[in-house]
PDB file of C-alpha atoms in Angstrom:
ATOM      1  CA  MET A   1      89.854 180.983  18.070  1.00 91.00           C
ATOM      2  CA  ILE A   2      93.578 181.046  18.634  1.00 95.00           C
ATOM      3  CA  VAL A   3      95.951 178.230  17.738  1.00 96.00           C
ATOM      4  CA  ILE A   4      98.989 178.210  19.997  1.00 97.00           C
ATOM      5  CA  THR A   5     102.102 176.206  19.261  1.00 95.00           C
ATOM      6  CA  LEU A   6     104.579 175.561  22.042  1.00 95.00           C
ATOM      7  CA  THR A   7     108.242 174.806  21.449  1.00 94.00           C
ATOM      8  CA  TYR A   8     110.203 173.455  24.386  1.00 94.00           C
ATOM      9  CA  VAL A   9     113.383 175.410  25.119  1.00 95.00           C
ATOM     10  CA  VAL A  10     114.644 173.359  28.064  1.00 94.00           C
ATOM     11  CA  PRO A  11     115.642 169.691  28.399  1.00 92.00           C
ATOM     12  CA  ILE A  12     112.736 167.225  28.384  1.00 89.00           C
ATOM     13  CA  GLU A  13     113.511 166.362  32.017  1.00 92.00           C
ATOM     14  CA  ARG A  14     112.491 169.903  33.015  1.00 95.00           C
ATOM     15  CA  ILE A  15     109.332 169.620  30.906  1.00 94.00           C
ATOM     16  CA  ASP A  16     108.524 166.365  32.717  1.00 93.00           C
ATOM     17  CA  GLU A  17     108.917 168.145  36.085  1.00 96.00           C
ATOM     18  CA  LEU A  18     106.432 170.828  35.010  1.00 97.00           C
ATOM     19  CA  ARG A  19     103.994 168.527  33.189  1.00 95.00           C
ATOM     20  CA  ALA A  20     101.591 167.884  36.126  1.00 97.00           C
ATOM     21  CA  PRO A  21     100.988 171.599  36.880  1.00 98.00           C
ATOM     22  CA  HIS A  22     100.759 172.309  33.133  1.00 97.00           C
ATOM     23  CA  LEU A  23      98.087 169.601  32.752  1.00 97.00           C
ATOM     24  CA  ASP A  24      96.193 170.986  35.759  1.00 97.00           C
ATOM     25  CA  TRP A  25      96.279 174.424  34.071  1.00 98.00           C
ATOM     26  CA  LEU A  26      94.912 172.911  30.847  1.00 97.00           C
ATOM     27  CA  ARG A  27      92.151 170.982  32.662  1.00 97.00           C
ATOM     28  CA  GLU A  28      91.057 174.150  34.467  1.00 97.00           C
ATOM     29  CA  ALA A  29      90.846 175.959  31.115  1.00 96.00           C
ATOM     30  CA  ALA A  30      88.845 173.103  29.588  1.00 95.00           C
ATOM     31  CA  ALA A  31      86.387 173.211  32.494  1.00 96.00           C
ATOM     32  CA  SER A  32      85.973 176.982  32.067  1.00 95.00           C
ATOM     33  CA  GLY A  33      85.316 176.678  28.320  1.00 90.00           C
ATOM     34  CA  ARG A  34      88.464 178.536  27.193  1.00 93.00           C
ATOM     35  CA  LEU A  35      90.358 175.433  26.023  1.00 94.00           C
ATOM     36  CA  LEU A  36      89.036 173.584  22.979  1.00 91.00           C
ATOM     37  CA  VAL A  37      91.850 171.066  22.484  1.00 93.00           C
ATOM     38  CA  ALA A  38      95.471 170.508  23.500  1.00 95.00           C
ATOM     39  CA  GLY A  39      98.117 167.893  22.903  1.00 93.00           C
ATOM     40  CA  ARG A  40     101.790 167.124  22.466  1.00 90.00           C
ATOM     41  CA  GLN A  41     103.378 167.279  19.052  1.00 89.00           C
ATOM     42  CA  VAL A  42     104.142 163.824  17.713  1.00 85.00           C
ATOM     43  CA  PRO A  43     107.915 163.550  17.438  1.00 78.00           C
ATOM     44  CA  PRO A  44     109.583 162.363  14.265  1.00 69.00           C
ATOM     45  CA  ALA A  45     110.640 158.707  14.332  1.00 68.00           C
ATOM     46  CA  GLY A  46     113.397 158.454  16.897  1.00 68.00           C
ATOM     47  CA  GLY A  47     113.264 162.188  17.577  1.00 71.00           C
ATOM     48  CA  PRO A  48     112.537 164.022  20.808  1.00 73.00           C
ATOM     49  CA  VAL A  49     109.183 165.459  21.830  1.00 75.00           C
ATOM     50  CA  ASN A  50     109.640 169.149  21.084  1.00 87.00           C
ATOM     51  CA  GLY A  51     106.404 170.924  21.915  1.00 91.00           C
ATOM     52  CA  GLY A  52     102.651 171.019  21.894  1.00 93.00           C
ATOM     53  CA  MET A  53      99.554 172.639  20.456  1.00 95.00           C
ATOM     54  CA  ILE A  54      96.596 174.354  22.108  1.00 96.00           C
ATOM     55  CA  ILE A  55      93.405 175.734  20.577  1.00 94.00           C
ATOM     56  CA  ALA A  56      91.689 178.299  22.780  1.00 95.00           C
ATOM     57  CA  ARG A  57      88.723 180.675  22.695  1.00 92.00           C
ATOM     58  CA  GLY A  58      89.172 184.406  23.096  1.00 93.00           C
ATOM     59  CA  SER A  59      90.862 187.339  21.459  1.00 93.00           C
ATOM     60  CA  ARG A  60      94.567 187.136  20.683  1.00 95.00           C
ATOM     61  CA  ASP A  61      95.350 189.488  23.609  1.00 96.00           C
ATOM     62  CA  GLU A  62      93.169 187.496  26.033  1.00 96.00           C
ATOM     63  CA  VAL A  63      94.725 184.200  24.985  1.00 97.00           C
ATOM     64  CA  LYS A  64      98.258 185.611  25.184  1.00 97.00           C
ATOM     65  CA  ALA A  65      97.572 186.845  28.722  1.00 97.00           C
ATOM     66  CA  TRP A  66      96.127 183.457  29.660  1.00 97.00           C
ATOM     67  CA  ALA A  67      99.077 181.572  28.089  1.00 97.00           C
ATOM     68  CA  ALA A  68     101.466 183.635  30.216  1.00 98.00           C
ATOM     69  CA  THR A  69      99.982 181.863  33.269  1.00 97.00           C
ATOM     70  CA  ASP A  70     100.988 178.407  31.972  1.00 98.00           C
ATOM     71  CA  PRO A  71     103.598 176.819  34.263  1.00 98.00           C
ATOM     72  CA  PHE A  72     105.726 176.196  31.156  1.00 97.00           C
ATOM     73  CA  ALA A  73     105.668 179.964  30.452  1.00 98.00           C
ATOM     74  CA  ILE A  74     106.171 181.006  34.072  1.00 98.00           C
ATOM     75  CA  HIS A  75     109.318 178.863  34.280  1.00 98.00           C
ATOM     76  CA  GLY A  76     110.659 179.761  30.831  1.00 97.00           C
ATOM     77  CA  ALA A  77     110.319 176.189  29.575  1.00 97.00           C
ATOM     78  CA  ALA A  78     108.546 176.912  26.270  1.00 96.00           C
ATOM     79  CA  GLU A  79     108.163 179.559  23.602  1.00 96.00           C
ATOM     80  CA  TYR A  80     104.688 180.291  22.240  1.00 97.00           C
ATOM     81  CA  SER A  81     103.371 181.361  18.852  1.00 96.00           C
ATOM     82  CA  PHE A  82      99.782 182.504  18.276  1.00 97.00           C
ATOM     83  CA  VAL A  83      97.670 182.313  15.121  1.00 96.00           C
ATOM     84  CA  GLU A  84      94.090 183.602  15.031  1.00 94.00           C
ATOM     85  CA  VAL A  85      91.766 181.411  12.959  1.00 92.00           C
ATOM     86  CA  ALA A  86      88.166 182.055  11.845  1.00 88.00           C
ATOM     87  CA  PRO A  87      86.742 178.565  11.182  1.00 85.00           C
ATOM     88  CA  SER A  88      84.474 178.411   8.145  1.00 84.00           C
ATOM     89  CA  VAL A  89      84.263 174.679   7.396  1.00 85.00           C
ATOM     90  CA  MET A  90      83.903 172.085  10.149  1.00 82.00           C
ATOM     91  CA  GLY A  91      83.286 168.371  10.203  1.00 86.00           C
ATOM     92  CA  PRO A  92      80.095 166.949  11.700  1.00 87.00           C
ATOM     93  CA  GLY A  93      79.896 167.521  15.432  1.00 79.00           C
ATOM     94  CA  LEU A  94      82.432 170.349  15.422  1.00 77.00           C
ATOM     95  CA  GLU A  95      80.040 173.210  14.732  1.00 73.00           C
ATOM     96  CA  ALA A  96      80.731 174.702  18.174  1.00 72.00           C
ATOM     97  CA  LEU A  97      84.235 175.594  16.997  1.00 73.00           C
ATOM     98  CA  GLY A  98      82.723 178.284  14.805  1.00 68.00           C
ATOM     99  CA  ALA A  99      80.889 179.901  17.721  1.00 63.00           C
TER     100      ALA A  99
END
């Protein structure tokens, strides 16, 4: 699995404009089985929201190609970093993450 971190590189107002298509993109990936989990980073107290996190199935190259279709990526609103993880210990009910 690939852990993706997003860092916003535009004002939050632009992120807000792109949020609906970004969420549609995430929901489509969840329905297809590619997306395991996604969410916004919790900002520090009083700080701005500055990015998000996605966990996706696939090889690093496949996930990078898929991430390039995110509306945030298409419009240059976020930078992405990718870390490949091989889960070895999971809590109850999360065994599918190792598949």
